[in-house]
CSV table of C-alpha atoms in Angstrom, one decimal:
chain,number,residue,atom,x,y,z
A,15,MET,CA,74.5,164.2,50.8
A,16,SER,CA,74.7,167.1,48.8
A,17,THR,CA,70.9,167.2,48.0
A,18,ILE,CA,68.5,170.4,47.3
A,19,THR,CA,65.2,171.8,47.9
A,20,GLY,CA,62.5,171.4,45.9
A,21,ASP,CA,62.3,174.5,44.9
A,22,SER,CA,65.6,174.8,43.6
A,23,LEU,CA,65.1,172.1,41.7
A,24,LEU,CA,61.5,173.7,40.2
A,25,GLN,CA,63.0,176.7,39.2
A,26,GLN,CA,65.8,174.8,37.4
A,27,LEU,CA,63.8,173.0,35.5
A,28,ASN,CA,60.7,175.8,34.7
A,29,TRP,CA,64.3,177.8,33.6
A,30,ARG,CA,64.6,174.4,31.3
A,31,TYR,CA,62.9,174.5,27.9
A,32,ALA,CA,63.8,173.5,24.4
A,33,THR,CA,65.8,175.7,23.2
A,34,LYS,CA,65.6,176.3,19.9
A,35,ALA,CA,68.3,179.4,19.4
A,36,PHE,CA,71.7,178.6,20.4
A,37,ASP,CA,74.7,180.8,20.9
A,38,PRO,CA,77.0,180.1,19.1
A,39,THR,CA,80.4,181.3,20.2
A,40,LYS,CA,79.6,180.6,23.5
A,41,GLN,CA,81.2,176.7,24.5
A,42,ILE,CA,81.4,175.2,27.6
A,43,PRO,CA,84.0,174.3,29.5
A,44,SER,CA,85.5,171.3,29.8
A,45,GLY,CA,85.4,170.9,33.6
A,46,GLU,CA,81.9,171.4,33.9
A,47,TRP,CA,81.4,169.4,30.7
A,48,ALA,CA,83.5,166.5,32.3
A,49,ALA,CA,80.3,166.3,35.3
A,50,LEU,CA,78.0,165.8,32.7
A,51,GLU,CA,79.3,163.5,30.8
A,52,GLN,CA,79.7,161.9,33.9
A,53,ALA,CA,76.6,162.4,34.9
A,54,LEU,CA,75.2,160.7,31.2
A,55,VAL,CA,78.0,157.6,32.5
A,56,LEU,CA,75.5,157.5,35.7
A,57,SER,CA,72.4,156.8,33.8
A,58,ALA,CA,70.4,154.7,34.9
A,59,SER,CA,69.0,150.7,32.7
A,60,SER,CA,67.9,147.8,32.4
A,61,PHE,CA,69.2,144.8,34.4
A,62,GLY,CA,71.9,147.7,34.4
A,63,LEU,CA,72.7,146.7,30.9
A,64,GLN,CA,73.9,150.2,29.6
A,65,PRO,CA,72.6,148.9,25.9
A,66,TRP,CA,74.2,152.6,24.1
A,67,LYS,CA,76.8,155.0,23.9
A,68,PHE,CA,76.9,158.1,23.7
A,69,ILE,CA,78.0,160.1,20.8
A,70,VAL,CA,79.2,163.8,21.6
A,71,VAL,CA,80.3,165.1,18.7
A,72,THR,CA,82.0,169.7,18.3
A,73,ASN,CA,83.0,169.5,15.8
A,74,PRO,CA,81.9,171.8,13.0
A,75,GLU,CA,81.8,170.3,9.8
A,76,LEU,CA,80.6,167.5,10.9
A,77,LYS,CA,78.1,169.3,13.5
A,78,ALA,CA,76.9,171.0,10.7
A,79,LYS,CA,76.7,167.6,8.3
A,80,LEU,CA,74.4,165.9,10.5
A,81,ARG,CA,72.0,169.0,11.3
A,82,ALA,CA,71.8,169.0,7.3
A,83,ALA,CA,69.7,165.2,8.5
A,84,SER,CA,68.2,167.0,11.3
A,85,TRP,CA,65.9,169.1,9.1
A,86,ASN,CA,68.0,171.3,8.7
A,87,GLN,CA,67.4,172.3,12.7
A,88,SER,CA,69.9,174.7,13.5
A,89,GLN,CA,70.5,174.0,17.2
A,90,VAL,CA,73.0,170.6,15.8
A,91,GLU,CA,75.8,173.0,14.6
A,92,GLN,CA,74.8,176.0,17.0
A,93,CYS,CA,75.3,174.4,19.9
A,94,SER,CA,78.7,173.5,21.8
A,95,HIS,CA,78.9,170.3,22.6
A,96,LEU,CA,75.5,167.1,20.2
A,97,VAL,CA,74.7,164.4,22.0
A,98,VAL,CA,73.8,161.9,19.4
A,99,PHE,CA,72.2,158.2,21.5
A,100,VAL,CA,72.5,155.2,20.1
A,101,ALA,CA,71.1,151.9,21.2
A,102,LYS,CA,72.3,148.5,20.5
A,103,GLN,CA,70.3,147.0,17.8
A,104,ASP,CA,70.2,143.5,19.8
A,105,MET,CA,71.8,141.8,22.8
A,106,THR,CA,73.3,138.3,23.1
A,107,VAL,CA,75.2,136.4,25.9
A,108,ALA,CA,77.9,137.6,24.8
A,109,ASP,CA,76.5,140.8,25.7
A,110,ILE,CA,75.8,139.6,28.7
A,111,ASP,CA,78.9,138.3,29.2
A,112,ARG,CA,80.9,141.4,29.1
A,113,TYR,CA,78.7,142.8,32.2
A,114,LEU,CA,79.2,140.4,34.1
A,115,ASP,CA,83.1,141.0,33.1
A,116,ARG,CA,82.7,144.3,34.4
A,117,ILE,CA,80.3,144.2,37.9
A,118,ALA,CA,82.7,141.3,38.2
A,119,GLU,CA,86.0,143.3,37.9
A,120,VAL,CA,84.1,147.4,39.7
A,121,ARG,CA,83.2,144.5,42.9
A,122,GLY,CA,85.6,142.2,43.2
A,123,VAL,CA,83.5,138.6,42.9
A,124,SER,CA,83.4,135.3,41.6
A,125,LEU,CA,81.7,135.4,38.1
A,126,GLU,CA,79.7,131.7,39.9
A,127,SER,CA,78.4,134.2,42.1
A,128,LEU,CA,76.7,135.7,39.2
A,129,ALA,CA,75.5,132.8,37.6
A,130,GLY,CA,71.5,133.5,39.0
A,131,TYR,CA,72.0,136.2,37.8
A,132,ARG,CA,73.4,135.6,34.3
A,133,GLY,CA,70.6,133.0,33.7
A,134,PHE,CA,67.6,135.6,34.9
A,135,MET,CA,69.7,138.1,31.9
A,136,VAL,CA,69.7,135.7,29.5
A,137,GLY,CA,66.3,134.2,29.8
A,138,ASN,CA,64.7,138.1,30.2
A,139,LEU,CA,66.7,139.7,26.8
A,140,VAL,CA,68.8,136.4,25.0
A,141,GLU,CA,65.8,133.7,24.6
A,142,GLY,CA,62.5,135.3,26.2
A,143,PRO,CA,59.6,137.2,24.7
A,144,ARG,CA,61.6,140.4,24.7
A,145,HIS,CA,63.9,139.4,22.5
A,146,ALA,CA,61.4,140.3,19.7
A,147,GLU,CA,61.6,143.1,20.3
A,148,ILE,CA,65.0,144.3,22.0
A,149,ALA,CA,65.9,146.7,19.7
A,150,ASP,CA,62.9,149.2,20.5
A,151,TRP,CA,63.7,147.8,24.4
A,152,ALA,CA,67.0,148.8,23.8
A,153,ALA,CA,65.8,152.0,22.5
A,154,ARG,CA,63.2,153.4,25.1
A,155,GLN,CA,67.4,152.8,27.7
A,156,THR,CA,68.5,155.4,25.3
A,157,TYR,CA,65.0,157.5,26.8
A,158,ILE,CA,66.1,157.2,30.5
A,159,ALA,CA,69.6,158.3,29.4
A,160,MET,CA,68.6,161.9,27.1
A,161,GLY,CA,65.7,162.6,30.6
A,162,ASN,CA,69.1,162.0,33.1
A,163,LEU,CA,71.0,164.9,30.5
A,164,LEU,CA,68.2,167.0,30.8
A,165,THR,CA,67.5,167.2,33.9
A,166,SER,CA,71.3,167.5,34.9
A,167,ALA,CA,71.9,169.6,32.3
A,168,ALA,CA,69.3,172.2,33.4
A,169,LEU,CA,70.8,171.8,37.1
A,170,LEU,CA,74.1,173.5,35.6
A,171,GLY,CA,72.5,175.5,33.7
A,172,LEU,CA,73.3,174.7,30.9
A,173,ASP,CA,70.4,175.0,27.6
A,174,THR,CA,69.5,171.5,25.8
A,175,CYS,CA,66.9,170.6,22.9
A,176,PRO,CA,65.8,166.4,22.3
A,177,LEU,CA,65.8,166.1,19.1
A,178,GLU,CA,63.7,162.9,17.5
A,179,GLY,CA,63.2,164.6,14.7
A,180,LEU,CA,66.0,162.9,12.3
A,181,GLU,CA,66.9,160.6,10.0
A,182,PRO,CA,69.1,157.5,11.8
A,183,ALA,CA,70.3,155.8,8.8
A,184,LYS,CA,72.2,159.7,7.7
A,185,TYR,CA,73.4,159.8,11.2
A,186,ASP,CA,74.3,156.1,11.4
A,187,GLU,CA,76.1,156.4,7.7
A,188,LEU,CA,78.1,160.1,8.9
A,189,LEU,CA,78.8,159.0,12.5
A,190,GLY,CA,80.2,155.5,11.0
A,191,LEU,CA,77.9,153.1,12.7
A,192,THR,CA,76.4,151.3,10.3
A,193,GLY,CA,77.1,146.9,10.3
A,194,THR,CA,78.6,148.0,13.7
A,195,GLY,CA,75.0,147.1,15.7
A,196,TYR,CA,74.5,150.2,18.0
A,197,GLY,CA,72.2,152.6,15.8
A,198,THR,CA,70.8,156.1,15.9
A,199,VAL,CA,67.6,156.6,18.3
A,200,SER,CA,68.1,160.8,19.4
A,201,ALA,CA,69.7,163.8,19.8
A,202,CYS,CA,70.9,166.7,22.2
A,203,PRO,CA,72.2,169.7,21.3
A,204,VAL,CA,73.5,171.1,24.4
A,205,GLY,CA,75.0,174.5,24.8
A,206,TYR,CA,74.0,178.2,26.3
A,207,ARG,CA,70.7,180.1,24.8
A,208,SER,CA,70.9,182.2,22.1
A,209,SER,CA,70.1,186.1,23.8
A,210,GLU,CA,67.5,186.7,20.9
A,211,ASP,CA,65.6,183.7,21.3
A,212,LYS,CA,62.5,184.4,22.0
A,213,TYR,CA,60.4,180.9,22.8
A,214,ALA,CA,62.9,181.7,25.6
A,215,THR,CA,60.6,184.0,28.2
A,216,THR,CA,56.9,182.3,25.7
A,217,PRO,CA,55.3,180.6,28.6
A,218,LYS,CA,56.4,176.4,29.6
A,219,VAL,CA,53.3,174.4,28.9
A,220,ARG,CA,51.6,171.5,30.7
A,221,PHE,CA,48.6,170.1,30.9
A,222,GLU,CA,47.2,170.5,34.7
A,223,ALA,CA,48.8,168.2,37.3
A,224,LYS,CA,45.0,167.3,38.0
A,225,ASP,CA,45.2,165.8,34.0
A,226,VAL,CA,47.8,164.1,34.4
A,227,VAL,CA,48.5,162.6,37.8
A,228,VAL,CA,46.1,160.6,39.5
A,229,HIS,CA,46.4,159.2,42.8
A,230,LEU,CA,44.8,156.4,43.9
B,29,MET,CA,69.1,181.3,38.7
B,30,SER,CA,70.1,178.4,41.1
B,31,THR,CA,72.7,175.8,40.3
B,32,ILE,CA,74.6,173.3,41.5
B,33,THR,CA,78.6,172.3,41.2
B,34,GLY,CA,79.4,169.5,39.1
B,35,ASP,CA,80.4,167.8,42.4
B,36,SER,CA,77.1,168.2,44.0
B,37,LEU,CA,75.5,166.5,40.6
B,38,LEU,CA,77.6,163.6,40.5
B,39,GLN,CA,77.6,163.1,44.7
B,40,GLN,CA,74.1,162.8,44.3
B,41,LEU,CA,74.1,160.9,41.4
B,42,ASN,CA,76.8,158.1,42.3
B,43,TRP,CA,74.4,158.3,46.1
B,44,ARG,CA,71.0,156.8,43.7
B,45,TYR,CA,71.2,153.5,43.2
B,46,ALA,CA,68.1,150.8,42.7
B,47,THR,CA,66.6,150.3,46.1
B,48,LYS,CA,66.0,147.6,46.8
B,49,ALA,CA,64.7,146.9,50.2
B,50,PHE,CA,62.4,150.4,50.9
B,51,ASP,CA,61.5,151.0,54.7
B,52,PRO,CA,58.5,151.0,54.9
B,53,THR,CA,58.2,152.8,58.1
B,54,LYS,CA,58.2,156.1,56.2
B,55,GLN,CA,56.7,158.5,55.1
B,56,ILE,CA,57.9,161.6,52.6
B,57,PRO,CA,56.9,165.1,53.7
B,58,SER,CA,53.6,166.2,51.2
B,59,GLY,CA,55.8,169.6,50.6
B,60,GLU,CA,58.3,167.9,49.5
B,61,TRP,CA,55.9,164.6,47.2
B,62,ALA,CA,54.2,167.9,46.1
B,63,ALA,CA,58.2,169.1,44.4
B,64,LEU,CA,58.8,165.7,43.2
B,65,GLU,CA,55.4,166.0,41.5
B,66,GLN,CA,55.3,169.4,39.8
B,67,ALA,CA,58.7,168.1,38.7
B,68,LEU,CA,57.1,165.8,36.9
B,69,VAL,CA,54.3,167.1,34.9
B,70,LEU,CA,57.8,169.5,34.3
B,71,SER,CA,59.0,166.5,32.5
B,72,ALA,CA,59.6,167.1,28.0
B,73,SER,CA,58.2,165.2,25.4
B,74,SER,CA,58.1,165.4,21.8
B,75,PHE,CA,56.5,167.8,20.7
B,76,GLY,CA,55.8,168.8,23.5
B,77,LEU,CA,52.4,166.6,23.8
B,78,GLN,CA,52.6,165.0,27.4
B,79,PRO,CA,51.2,161.3,26.2
B,80,TRP,CA,51.0,160.3,29.4
B,81,LYS,CA,50.0,160.1,33.4
B,82,PHE,CA,51.5,159.3,36.6
B,83,ILE,CA,49.3,156.8,38.5
B,84,VAL,CA,50.8,157.4,42.4
B,85,VAL,CA,49.4,154.7,44.3
B,86,THR,CA,49.7,154.9,47.7
B,87,ASN,CA,47.3,153.2,49.1
B,88,PRO,CA,48.5,149.9,50.8
B,89,GLU,CA,46.0,148.0,50.1
B,90,LEU,CA,46.3,148.8,45.8
B,91,LYS,CA,50.4,148.4,46.8
B,92,ALA,CA,50.3,144.7,47.3
B,93,LYS,CA,47.5,144.0,44.7
B,94,LEU,CA,50.9,145.4,42.6
B,95,ARG,CA,53.2,143.9,44.0
B,96,ALA,CA,51.8,140.7,43.5
B,97,ALA,CA,51.6,141.3,40.1
B,98,SER,CA,55.2,142.7,39.4
B,99,TRP,CA,57.3,139.5,39.8
B,100,ASN,CA,56.8,139.5,43.5
B,101,GLN,CA,59.2,142.9,44.1
B,102,SER,CA,58.8,143.9,48.2
B,103,GLN,CA,59.7,147.7,46.2
B,104,VAL,CA,56.8,148.0,45.0
B,105,GLU,CA,55.4,147.3,48.1
B,106,GLN,CA,57.2,149.2,50.9
B,107,CYS,CA,58.1,152.0,49.4
B,108,SER,CA,56.5,155.9,50.1
B,109,HIS,CA,55.1,156.9,46.5
B,110,LEU,CA,54.5,154.4,43.8
B,111,VAL,CA,54.6,155.9,40.9
B,112,VAL,CA,52.9,154.1,37.5
B,113,PHE,CA,53.8,155.3,34.0
B,114,VAL,CA,50.8,155.1,32.4
B,115,ALA,CA,51.3,155.6,28.3
B,116,LYS,CA,49.0,156.6,26.0
B,117,GLN,CA,47.8,153.9,22.9
B,118,ASP,CA,47.7,156.2,20.0
B,119,MET,CA,47.9,160.2,19.0
B,120,THR,CA,44.1,161.0,17.8
B,121,VAL,CA,43.7,164.8,15.5
B,122,ALA,CA,42.0,165.1,19.1
B,123,ASP,CA,44.6,164.4,20.8
B,124,ILE,CA,46.2,167.6,19.1
B,125,ASP,CA,43.2,170.3,19.2
B,126,ARG,CA,43.0,169.0,22.9
B,127,TYR,CA,47.6,170.1,23.1
B,128,LEU,CA,46.8,172.8,21.2
B,129,ASP,CA,43.9,174.5,23.1
B,130,ARG,CA,46.7,175.2,26.6
B,131,ILE,CA,48.0,175.9,24.8
B,132,ALA,CA,46.1,178.3,23.5
B,133,GLU,CA,45.3,178.9,27.6
B,134,VAL,CA,48.9,179.7,29.0
B,135,ARG,CA,50.1,181.3,26.1
B,136,GLY,CA,47.4,183.2,25.8
B,137,VAL,CA,47.3,182.7,21.6
B,138,SER,CA,45.1,182.2,18.4
B,139,LEU,CA,44.1,178.7,18.1
B,140,GLU,CA,44.8,180.4,14.6
B,141,SER,CA,48.0,181.5,14.8
B,142,LEU,CA,48.8,177.8,15.9
B,143,ALA,CA,47.6,176.3,12.8
B,144,GLY,CA,51.3,175.2,10.7
B,145,TYR,CA,52.1,173.5,14.1
B,146,ARG,CA,49.3,171.5,13.6
B,147,GLY,CA,49.3,170.6,10.3
B,148,PHE,CA,53.0,169.2,11.7
B,149,MET,CA,52.0,167.3,13.7
B,150,VAL,CA,48.9,166.2,12.5
B,151,GLY,CA,51.0,165.3,8.7
B,152,ASN,CA,53.7,163.3,12.1
B,153,LEU,CA,52.7,160.9,14.9
B,154,VAL,CA,48.2,160.6,13.3
B,155,GLU,CA,48.8,161.1,8.9
B,156,GLY,CA,52.4,160.2,8.7
B,157,PRO,CA,54.2,157.2,8.7
B,158,ARG,CA,54.9,157.7,12.5
B,159,HIS,CA,52.0,157.3,13.4
B,160,ALA,CA,51.5,152.7,12.9
B,161,GLU,CA,54.4,152.3,16.3
B,162,ILE,CA,52.1,156.0,18.1
B,163,ALA,CA,52.4,153.5,21.2
B,164,ASP,CA,55.6,152.5,21.4
B,165,TRP,CA,56.6,156.2,20.4
B,166,ALA,CA,54.4,157.5,23.1
B,167,ALA,CA,56.1,154.6,25.6
B,168,ARG,CA,58.7,156.5,25.1
B,169,GLN,CA,58.3,159.4,26.2
B,170,THR,CA,57.4,157.7,29.6
B,171,TYR,CA,61.3,156.7,30.0
B,172,ILE,CA,62.3,160.8,29.5
B,173,ALA,CA,59.4,161.6,32.8
B,174,MET,CA,61.8,158.3,34.2
B,175,GLY,CA,65.2,159.1,33.9
B,176,ASN,CA,63.7,162.8,35.1
B,177,LEU,CA,62.2,160.9,38.1
B,178,LEU,CA,64.7,159.6,39.5
B,179,THR,CA,67.2,162.4,38.6
B,180,SER,CA,65.2,164.5,40.8
B,181,ALA,CA,64.1,162.1,43.4
B,182,ALA,CA,68.2,162.7,43.5
B,183,LEU,CA,69.0,165.9,43.8
B,184,LEU,CA,66.0,165.3,46.6
B,185,GLY,CA,67.5,162.6,48.8
B,186,LEU,CA,64.8,160.8,47.7
B,187,ASP,CA,65.8,157.0,46.9
B,188,THR,CA,64.0,154.8,43.8
B,189,CYS,CA,63.2,151.5,41.8
B,190,PRO,CA,62.8,151.5,38.2
B,191,LEU,CA,60.5,148.7,37.4
B,192,GLU,CA,60.6,147.1,33.7
B,193,GLY,CA,59.3,143.5,35.9
B,194,LEU,CA,55.8,144.0,35.7
B,195,GLU,CA,52.5,142.9,33.7
B,196,PRO,CA,51.5,145.4,32.3
B,197,ALA,CA,48.1,143.8,31.4
B,198,LYS,CA,47.0,143.0,35.7
B,199,TYR,CA,48.4,146.9,36.5
B,200,ASP,CA,45.8,148.4,33.8
B,201,GLU,CA,43.4,146.3,35.7
B,202,LEU,CA,43.7,147.3,39.7
B,203,LEU,CA,44.6,150.6,38.3
B,204,GLY,CA,41.2,151.5,36.5
B,205,LEU,CA,43.2,151.4,33.0
B,206,THR,CA,41.6,149.2,30.7
B,207,GLY,CA,39.6,150.6,28.0
B,208,THR,CA,40.7,153.5,29.1
B,209,GLY,CA,43.5,154.1,26.1
B,210,TYR,CA,46.4,154.5,27.9
B,211,GLY,CA,48.3,151.2,29.3
B,212,THR,CA,51.1,151.2,31.9
B,213,VAL,CA,55.0,151.1,31.0
B,214,SER,CA,56.6,150.9,34.3
B,215,ALA,CA,57.0,151.9,37.6
B,216,CYS,CA,58.8,153.4,39.8
B,217,PRO,CA,59.4,153.2,44.0
B,218,VAL,CA,59.7,155.5,45.7
B,219,GLY,CA,60.5,156.4,49.3
B,220,TYR,CA,64.1,156.2,51.1
B,221,ARG,CA,65.7,153.2,51.6
B,222,SER,CA,66.2,150.6,54.5
B,223,SER,CA,68.7,150.1,56.2
B,224,GLU,CA,69.6,146.7,55.6
B,225,ASP,CA,69.7,147.0,52.6
B,226,LYS,CA,73.3,145.3,51.2
B,227,TYR,CA,73.0,147.3,47.8
B,228,ALA,CA,73.0,151.0,49.0
B,229,THR,CA,76.4,150.2,49.6
B,230,THR,CA,77.3,147.8,46.6
B,231,PRO,CA,79.7,149.7,44.8
B,232,LYS,CA,78.2,151.6,41.1
B,233,VAL,CA,78.5,149.3,38.2
B,234,ARG,CA,79.3,151.7,35.1
B,235,PHE,CA,81.6,150.6,31.4
B,236,GLU,CA,84.7,152.7,31.9
B,237,ALA,CA,83.2,156.4,29.7
B,238,LYS,CA,85.4,155.7,27.5
B,239,ASP,CA,83.7,152.2,26.2
B,240,VAL,CA,80.4,154.5,26.1
B,241,VAL,CA,81.2,157.4,25.8
B,242,VAL,CA,82.5,158.6,21.7
B,243,HIS,CA,84.4,162.0,20.5
B,244,LEU,CA,83.6,163.4,17.6
């Protein structure tokens, strides 16, 4: 176990803010990026189905084009690594089976032993009422990964800026997603805050705990 | 700064799993819970609007009733603290103004200085195209908080089990939410794994990084 104290956790979550200006001269070292990327891969999702891809953009020309599709927000271009959260737009029996194949591989169990789990997932996501909103279900899962990324990065001392302000169709085109069954949901620049970002020292605004937390 | 290493982060994220059996005799100490609750309050959201409430249930009778509305999953009853994620179902000008009042209070700025920001939020969320899907927008934000909770808890050595498998209307009724403008989205039991939970030692299943991460 390698846990941290509540004070350390809160110190880093208070240090975190939606970074508006990144220092474009600072790149995340590859070893540190690898850890954050693996943290992202470990994100939780409904049934563990991981209905997503994470597109990591470091190419300067592509970042510049994506900035133009992101309300011209400079973070998209000036960050070290841009993570684009991409969700599956449908969930089929083949998708369930791909996941079951992976369970069988990792755990060394037979597909037969997973038949009940298969039926449960197919009944819920493919043939059940949730299928009518499956793209939204998948998109929601990517927000768990986003939340994990924001917190994990803060713990590593890396800055982030969650972004919904982008044009998904343009992102899809620029990232080659059109027609693949995956669609852009959101993005998150990761890197290092600029020393000139005035928001870094602006007090964080949250409602008082008594206004958002209810104890029953 | 109180950062951790990539190895420590990954160790805790690998330690984390969707806990199926909690030890009902173990309660989270109040100081530790207070830290996790504050971490939750610090969750990021679109525009910082926090369109949510976090309902923390420790009352045994209420947990038992909620279990019955959660496909009878024992985690709901046996955990130490059950967090229910509740989202706003609409976003009005009054909601925007409530947030702006809080910004003015925390940062000591005038409401006049926030007029541009106000117009931007109202144009996007109240009068813009996003308003047609505003309940879904708010629900998605709660998944950021869920992702933050899962990671924060893991860093503190606390077990969790994200749950979408519940009946929102029954939760709303049991939690007194009906008619309040807030609705149940998901839940997350928090506490300590039972020594008898076989899933604690079952290998975690994730697709290989090469199958979910794309570098551009």
